[in-house]
Amino acid sequence: MNYLDKAKEQLTDLVGKVIDSGSSGGGTQTVTISCPRDQVEQFWRDPEKLSAVLGDIAEVRSTGPTGYQWILHRGDAESITWDTTLVAEEGSLRFVRATGNGSSTEGAEIQLTFRDAPHDLGTEVTLRVQSPIPDLLTGAAAFKVLYRARALLQTGEVPTLAHNPSARAAAH
Amino acid sequence: MRALCWNGVNELAVETVDDPSLLNPHDVVVRVRLTTTCGSDLHFIDGYLPGMREGDVIGHEFMGEIVEVGNEVTARKVGDRVVVPSFIGCGSCWYCDHELWSSCDTTNPNAELQQPVLGYPTGGIYGYTHPFGGYQGSHAQYVRVPFGDVNCFTIPDSVTDEQALFLSDAVPTGLMGAEFCDISPGDTIAVWGSGGVGLMAGHTARLLGADRVIVIDRFEERLALAHKQFGAETVDYTAVDSVHEALREMTGGRGPDACIDAVGMEGHGTGLQQIYDRAKQLLRLETDRATPLREAILACRKGGVVSVLGVYGLTDKFPMGVVTNKGLTVRSSQQYGQRYVPRMFDYIQQGDLDPSYLITHDLPLEDAVRGYDIFKNKQEGCVRAVFRP
């Protein structure tokens, strides 16, 4: 193998590692929210607030005391509906599929864990997507949801660019 | 309304766009009275900072008059004449509580675009790429200001529009850079770049007690301004073999106590290194031409401070070994404007600083494309072009 081939092999290997590292981040993200734990936990039980922080990604509706229906928006494609049950455990909330029928979302789960942050900084929230649902809450999207949740809890509003003045509709 | 839009690399146009409106309860809408070019705009105009979209309204340094307030705005009212720092704070998060306003944790609608690059995203800024929030900018008749109570500062009657304008960005950036230098009486501070920020860094370094300020640039009129306004000594880097050697000689072989880089990623210099960096940057093989930063690190005295105000990407060949072996402290940030506004009003009212001397071109907004051309190409002695929508 000459030096050029060796360099190409190393470059290919490096690119592969970068791509792998970028895609393996999954849906696990953590932020600290400067609000009491009770308030933060309650936030995630409220379908309206869930819809507010999910924005364009999904809408959440209540279907019963622990029932939540997620309508996942997929651009021009037809929306996916995902029915879940909220399972509350010590320090965590889990949205799990309501009934097992072998669908593509079988085993899918969104888990939120809560810890008191040190030095009265509030509540540490970790969002984990156990099994990726197509286009939902992986990587950057999970961070976006936590970021918006923190903004809403701390300031009462979600940062938005809706109706942003621009010369092009595409930038709105 | 009319606004200056970015339509592609080196393609600007004044166009008609939708008016901004109140979207959140803490928003205000400001009618822009004055807005100014900033050197950091040139980085995305030239295509070196990614994340602009066709049609984006640019501009982040402005003052004006409040014309609408959201229903939860309590401290500001319609009719207030205000100056607005370029980075947007929420006033509620840990970073705003600690006066690190540009690091605000809640005002960036596109925070997920920044997190992979920076680790943790900054706050939003007007008219400055989508990773930095995607907010539309101030080179327009109106601009939406989130969290109006904490981001709009009512201007005292004795401060003119022209004086207040630069409290939005150039003065607080310069002042922050001077503060980073921990200036003691007798200190010598060197400043690379004599644009608006460099001049304000040098000027405020004087106010903070620097004995000597040395400004490095290649434009005679700007160096003359630095000398006239705050008694700076000057170095024209095109007229010396080495900036480092010139500074060493001017400081008795000791070097400046602190060095401020007010240039950033499109720095100029002389010699082979500049050609090499320029070629790599043009080919997008590196993001920055960091000549002033490297010179500042090399020239600074041992144990000194290098204060970086210039905007950079992911700089190649950062001389970390020099930083370590000389025991340098490197400090940098996007500006914390909200922290400094009251103090800056005091400086103006006491007669210590009149930043309106930065205005060399006063133009209607409709002439903004020409204004940027003059500003970018340093024609007609332009330091700052100001637009009146």
Coordinates of C-alpha atoms in Angstrom, one line a residue, chain B:
Chain B
M1 CA -41.3 48.2 5.7
R2 CA -38.0 48.7 3.9
A3 CA -35.0 46.7 5.1
L4 CA -31.5 45.7 4.0
C5 CA -31.4 42.0 3.0
W6 CA -28.7 39.5 2.5
N7 CA -29.4 37.6 -0.7
G8 CA -26.2 35.7 -1.1
V9 CA -22.4 36.1 -0.7
N10 CA -21.7 39.8 -1.4
E11 CA -25.3 40.3 -2.5
L12 CA -27.2 42.9 -0.5
A13 CA -30.4 44.7 -1.5
V14 CA -32.8 47.1 0.2
E15 CA -36.2 45.4 -0.2
T16 CA -39.8 45.6 1.1
V17 CA -40.5 43.0 3.8
D18 CA -43.2 42.3 6.3
D19 CA -43.3 44.5 9.3
P20 CA -42.4 42.8 12.6
S21 CA -45.0 42.3 15.2
L22 CA -45.4 41.4 18.9
L23 CA -45.1 37.6 19.1
N24 CA -44.4 37.1 22.8
P25 CA -45.8 39.0 25.8
H26 CA -42.4 40.5 26.7
D27 CA -41.7 41.8 23.2
V28 CA -41.6 45.4 22.1
V29 CA -41.3 46.8 18.5
V30 CA -38.8 49.6 18.0
R31 CA -38.9 52.1 15.2
V32 CA -35.3 52.3 14.2
R33 CA -33.8 55.8 14.2
L34 CA -30.2 54.9 13.6
T35 CA -28.5 51.7 12.8
T36 CA -24.8 51.1 11.9
T37 CA -22.5 48.8 10.0
C38 CA -20.2 46.6 12.1
G39 CA -17.1 44.8 10.9
S40 CA -18.4 41.5 12.1
D41 CA -21.2 41.7 9.5
L42 CA -18.6 41.5 6.8
H43 CA -17.8 37.9 7.8
F44 CA -21.2 36.5 6.7
I45 CA -21.5 39.0 3.8
D46 CA -18.2 37.6 2.5
G47 CA -19.5 34.1 3.1
Y48 CA -17.0 33.0 5.8
L49 CA -19.6 32.6 8.6
P50 CA -22.3 30.1 7.6
G51 CA -26.0 30.1 8.4
M52 CA -27.4 33.0 6.5
R53 CA -30.5 32.5 4.4
E54 CA -31.6 34.4 1.3
G55 CA -33.8 37.3 2.4
D56 CA -32.4 37.7 5.9
V57 CA -32.5 41.3 7.2
I58 CA -29.1 42.1 8.6
G59 CA -27.8 44.6 11.2
H60 CA -27.4 44.4 15.0
E61 CA -26.3 47.8 16.3
F62 CA -29.1 50.3 16.6
M63 CA -31.3 52.7 18.6
G64 CA -34.8 54.0 18.2
E65 CA -38.2 54.6 19.6
I66 CA -40.6 52.1 21.1
V67 CA -43.8 52.0 19.1
E68 CA -45.5 48.8 20.5
V69 CA -45.2 46.9 23.8
G70 CA -46.3 43.4 24.7
N71 CA -48.8 43.0 27.5
E72 CA -46.2 41.9 30.0
V73 CA -43.8 44.7 29.4
T74 CA -43.8 46.9 32.5
A75 CA -40.7 49.0 32.6
R76 CA -40.8 50.4 29.0
K77 CA -43.5 52.3 27.2
V78 CA -44.5 53.5 23.8
G79 CA -42.5 56.6 23.0
D80 CA -39.4 55.7 24.9
R81 CA -36.2 56.6 23.1
V82 CA -34.0 53.5 23.6
V83 CA -30.7 51.8 22.8
V84 CA -30.7 48.1 22.5
P85 CA -27.7 45.8 23.0
S86 CA -27.0 43.5 20.1
F87 CA -27.2 40.3 22.0
I88 CA -30.6 39.4 23.4
G89 CA -30.9 38.5 27.1
C90 CA -33.9 37.1 28.9
G91 CA -33.1 38.5 32.3
S92 CA -34.2 35.3 34.0
C93 CA -31.6 32.6 33.4
W94 CA -28.4 31.9 35.3
Y95 CA -26.2 33.6 32.7
C96 CA -28.3 36.8 32.7
D97 CA -28.4 36.7 36.5
H98 CA -24.5 36.7 36.4
E99 CA -24.4 39.5 33.8
L100 CA -23.0 37.2 31.1
W101 CA -25.8 38.4 28.8
S102 CA -24.5 37.2 25.5
S103 CA -24.5 33.6 26.9
C104 CA -28.3 33.8 27.7
D105 CA -29.7 30.4 28.0
T106 CA -33.2 31.0 26.5
T107 CA -33.2 33.5 23.7
N108 CA -31.8 31.5 20.8
P109 CA -34.6 29.9 18.7
N110 CA -32.0 27.8 16.8
A111 CA -29.9 26.7 19.8
E112 CA -29.7 23.2 18.5
L113 CA -27.7 24.4 15.5
Q114 CA -25.0 25.8 17.8
Q115 CA -24.8 23.1 20.4
P116 CA -22.8 20.6 18.3
V117 CA -20.2 23.3 17.5
L118 CA -20.0 25.3 20.7
G119 CA -21.0 22.7 23.2
Y120 CA -23.6 25.1 24.7
P121 CA -25.4 27.7 22.6
T122 CA -25.1 31.5 23.0
G123 CA -28.1 33.8 23.2
G124 CA -29.7 35.2 20.1
I125 CA -28.5 38.3 18.2
Y126 CA -30.3 40.4 15.7
G127 CA -29.5 39.9 12.0
Y128 CA -26.5 37.6 12.5
T129 CA -27.0 34.1 11.0
H130 CA -29.4 31.4 12.0
P131 CA -27.2 29.5 14.4
F132 CA -27.1 32.8 16.3
G133 CA -30.9 32.8 16.5
G134 CA -32.1 33.8 13.1
Y135 CA -33.7 37.0 14.4
Q136 CA -34.1 39.6 11.7
G137 CA -31.9 42.6 12.0
S138 CA -31.9 46.4 12.6
H139 CA -31.2 47.7 9.1
A140 CA -34.9 48.2 8.8
Q141 CA -37.6 50.6 9.7
Y142 CA -38.8 48.4 12.6
V143 CA -37.3 45.6 14.7
R144 CA -38.9 43.3 17.2
V145 CA -37.0 43.2 20.5
P146 CA -37.7 40.2 22.8
F147 CA -37.8 40.9 26.5
G148 CA -38.1 44.6 26.1
D149 CA -37.8 45.4 29.8
V150 CA -34.3 44.0 30.0
N151 CA -33.1 44.8 26.5
C152 CA -34.3 48.4 25.9
F153 CA -32.5 51.1 27.8
T154 CA -34.1 54.5 27.9
I155 CA -31.7 57.2 26.7
P156 CA -31.2 60.2 29.0
D157 CA -32.2 63.5 27.3
S158 CA -28.7 64.8 27.5
V159 CA -27.4 61.9 25.3
T160 CA -27.9 62.3 21.6
D161 CA -29.1 59.6 19.1
E162 CA -25.7 59.6 17.6
Q163 CA -24.0 59.1 20.9
A164 CA -26.4 56.4 22.1
L165 CA -26.2 54.4 18.9
F166 CA -22.8 52.9 19.6
L167 CA -23.8 51.8 23.2
S168 CA -25.6 49.0 21.4
D169 CA -22.3 47.2 20.5
A170 CA -19.1 49.0 19.7
V171 CA -18.7 50.7 23.1
P172 CA -19.7 47.8 25.3
T173 CA -17.5 45.4 23.2
G174 CA -14.5 47.7 23.5
L175 CA -15.2 48.3 27.2
M176 CA -15.5 44.6 27.9
G177 CA -12.2 44.0 26.1
A178 CA -10.5 46.7 28.1
E179 CA -11.9 45.3 31.4
F180 CA -10.6 41.8 30.5
C181 CA -7.1 43.4 30.6
D182 CA -7.3 44.0 34.4
I183 CA -5.6 47.4 33.8
S184 CA -3.4 48.8 36.5
P185 CA -2.0 52.4 36.5
G186 CA 1.1 52.5 34.3
D187 CA 0.0 49.7 32.0
T188 CA 0.6 49.6 28.3
I189 CA -2.2 48.2 26.2
A190 CA -1.9 47.3 22.5
V191 CA -4.9 47.1 20.3
W192 CA -5.0 45.4 16.9
G193 CA -7.6 47.1 14.6
S194 CA -8.9 50.6 14.7
G195 CA -12.4 50.1 13.5
G196 CA -15.3 51.0 15.8
V197 CA -14.6 48.3 18.3
G198 CA -10.8 48.8 18.3
L199 CA -11.2 52.5 18.9
M200 CA -13.6 52.0 21.7
A201 CA -11.3 49.4 23.3
G202 CA -8.4 51.8 23.2
H203 CA -10.5 54.7 24.3
T204 CA -12.0 52.9 27.3
A205 CA -8.6 51.4 28.2
R206 CA -7.5 55.0 28.7
L207 CA -10.6 55.6 30.9
L208 CA -9.7 52.5 32.9
G209 CA -6.2 53.9 33.6
A210 CA -3.9 52.7 30.9
D211 CA -0.8 54.8 30.7
R212 CA -0.2 54.0 27.1
V213 CA -2.4 52.7 24.3
I214 CA -0.7 51.5 21.1
V215 CA -3.0 50.9 18.1
I216 CA -2.0 48.8 15.2
D217 CA -3.6 49.1 11.8
R218 CA -2.8 50.0 8.2
F219 CA -5.3 52.9 7.6
E220 CA -3.7 56.3 8.2
E221 CA -7.0 58.1 8.9
R222 CA -8.1 55.5 11.6
L223 CA -4.7 55.7 13.3
A224 CA -4.9 59.5 13.2
L225 CA -8.3 59.2 14.8
A226 CA -6.9 57.0 17.6
H227 CA -4.1 59.5 18.2
K228 CA -6.5 62.5 18.2
Q229 CA -9.3 61.1 20.3
F230 CA -7.4 59.3 23.1
G231 CA -3.7 60.0 22.6
A232 CA -2.8 56.6 21.2
E233 CA 0.6 55.8 19.8
T234 CA 0.3 54.0 16.5
V235 CA 1.9 51.3 14.4
D236 CA 1.2 51.0 10.7
Y237 CA 1.9 47.3 10.2
T238 CA 2.6 47.8 6.5
A239 CA 5.4 50.2 7.4
V240 CA 7.3 48.0 9.7
D241 CA 9.2 44.7 9.2
S242 CA 7.5 43.1 12.2
V243 CA 4.7 44.3 14.5
H244 CA 6.2 42.3 17.3
E245 CA 9.6 43.9 16.9
A246 CA 8.1 47.4 16.8
L247 CA 6.1 46.8 20.0
R248 CA 9.2 45.3 21.7
E249 CA 11.2 48.3 20.9
M250 CA 8.4 50.7 22.0
T251 CA 8.1 48.9 25.3
G252 CA 11.8 48.6 26.2
G253 CA 11.8 44.9 25.3
R254 CA 9.1 44.0 27.9
G255 CA 6.1 43.9 25.6
P256 CA 2.6 45.3 26.2
D257 CA 0.9 44.3 29.5
A258 CA -2.2 43.3 27.6
C259 CA -3.1 42.9 23.9
I260 CA -6.6 43.3 22.5
D261 CA -7.5 41.7 19.2
A262 CA -10.3 43.8 17.7
V263 CA -9.9 42.3 14.2
G264 CA -11.2 38.8 13.9
M265 CA -11.3 36.1 11.2
E266 CA -10.6 38.3 8.1
G267 CA -7.4 39.8 9.5
H268 CA -4.8 41.2 7.3
G269 CA -1.0 41.2 7.6
T270 CA 2.1 40.9 5.6
G271 CA 4.4 38.1 4.6
L272 CA 4.0 34.5 3.5
Q273 CA 1.8 33.5 6.5
Q274 CA -0.9 36.0 5.3
I275 CA -0.8 34.6 1.8
Y276 CA -1.0 31.0 3.1
D277 CA -4.0 31.8 5.3
R278 CA -5.7 33.8 2.6
A279 CA -5.4 30.9 0.2
K280 CA -6.7 28.4 2.7
Q281 CA -9.6 30.6 3.7
L282 CA -10.6 31.2 0.1
L283 CA -10.6 27.4 -0.5
R284 CA -12.6 27.0 2.8
L285 CA -9.8 24.8 4.2
E286 CA -9.7 27.0 7.3
T287 CA -12.2 29.5 8.7
D288 CA -9.9 32.2 9.8
R289 CA -7.0 34.4 8.9
A290 CA -5.8 34.9 12.5
T291 CA -2.7 37.0 11.9
P292 CA -3.6 39.7 14.5
L293 CA -4.4 37.0 17.1
R294 CA -1.1 35.3 16.6
E295 CA 0.8 38.6 16.7
A296 CA -1.0 39.6 19.9
I297 CA -0.1 36.3 21.6
L298 CA 3.5 36.6 20.5
A299 CA 3.9 40.3 21.4
C300 CA 2.2 40.2 24.8
R301 CA 4.5 40.3 27.8
K302 CA 5.0 37.2 29.9
G303 CA 2.1 36.8 32.3
G304 CA 0.0 39.3 30.4
V305 CA -3.6 39.2 29.1
V306 CA -4.7 38.6 25.5
S307 CA -8.3 39.9 25.1
V308 CA -10.0 38.7 22.0
L309 CA -12.9 40.7 20.7
G310 CA -12.7 39.7 17.0
V311 CA -15.1 37.1 15.7
Y312 CA -13.4 33.8 14.9
G313 CA -14.5 30.4 13.7
L314 CA -12.3 27.3 14.4
T315 CA -8.9 28.8 14.1
D316 CA -6.0 26.8 12.6
K317 CA -2.5 27.0 14.1
F318 CA -3.6 28.6 17.4
P319 CA -0.2 29.0 19.2
M320 CA -1.1 27.3 22.4
G321 CA 2.5 26.6 23.3
V322 CA 3.2 30.3 23.4
V323 CA 0.2 30.9 25.7
T324 CA 1.5 28.2 28.0
N325 CA 5.1 29.0 28.1
K326 CA 4.5 32.7 28.6
G327 CA 1.8 32.1 31.2
L328 CA -0.7 34.2 29.3
T329 CA -4.3 34.7 30.2
V330 CA -6.7 34.6 27.1
R331 CA -10.1 36.2 27.7
S332 CA -12.8 36.5 25.2
S333 CA -16.6 36.8 24.8
Q334 CA -19.4 38.2 22.8
Q335 CA -20.3 41.4 24.5
Y336 CA -22.3 41.8 27.7
G337 CA -24.0 45.0 26.6
Q338 CA -26.7 45.1 29.2
R339 CA -24.1 45.1 31.9
Y340 CA -22.4 48.2 30.7
V341 CA -25.2 50.5 29.5
P342 CA -25.7 52.6 32.7
R343 CA -21.9 53.1 33.0
M344 CA -21.6 54.1 29.3
F345 CA -24.4 56.7 29.8
D346 CA -22.3 58.1 32.7
Y347 CA -19.1 58.2 30.6
I348 CA -21.0 60.3 27.9
Q349 CA -22.7 62.6 30.4
Q350 CA -19.5 63.2 32.2
G351 CA -17.8 64.1 28.9
D352 CA -15.3 61.2 29.1
L353 CA -16.4 59.6 25.9
D354 CA -18.3 60.7 22.8
P355 CA -18.5 57.7 20.5
S356 CA -20.3 59.6 17.8
Y357 CA -16.9 60.4 16.3
L358 CA -17.1 56.9 14.8
I359 CA -19.7 58.2 12.3
T360 CA -18.0 59.0 9.0
H361 CA -21.0 58.4 6.7
D362 CA -24.6 59.3 7.6
L363 CA -26.9 57.8 4.9
P364 CA -30.6 57.0 4.3
L365 CA -31.4 53.3 4.6
E366 CA -32.0 53.3 0.8
D367 CA -28.3 53.9 0.4
A368 CA -27.3 51.0 2.6
V369 CA -25.8 48.8 -0.1
R370 CA -23.5 51.6 -1.1
G371 CA -22.8 52.2 2.6
Y372 CA -21.6 48.7 3.1
D373 CA -19.5 48.9 0.0
I374 CA -17.8 52.0 1.3
F375 CA -17.4 50.4 4.7
K376 CA -16.2 47.1 3.6
N377 CA -13.6 48.5 1.2
K378 CA -12.5 51.3 3.5
Q379 CA -13.3 53.9 1.0
E380 CA -13.6 57.6 1.7
G381 CA -12.0 57.1 5.1
C382 CA -15.0 55.2 6.3
V383 CA -15.0 54.1 9.9
R384 CA -18.7 53.5 10.4
A385 CA -21.6 54.1 8.0
V386 CA -24.8 54.9 9.8
F387 CA -28.3 54.4 8.2
R388 CA -31.4 56.4 8.9
P389 CA -34.5 54.3 8.0

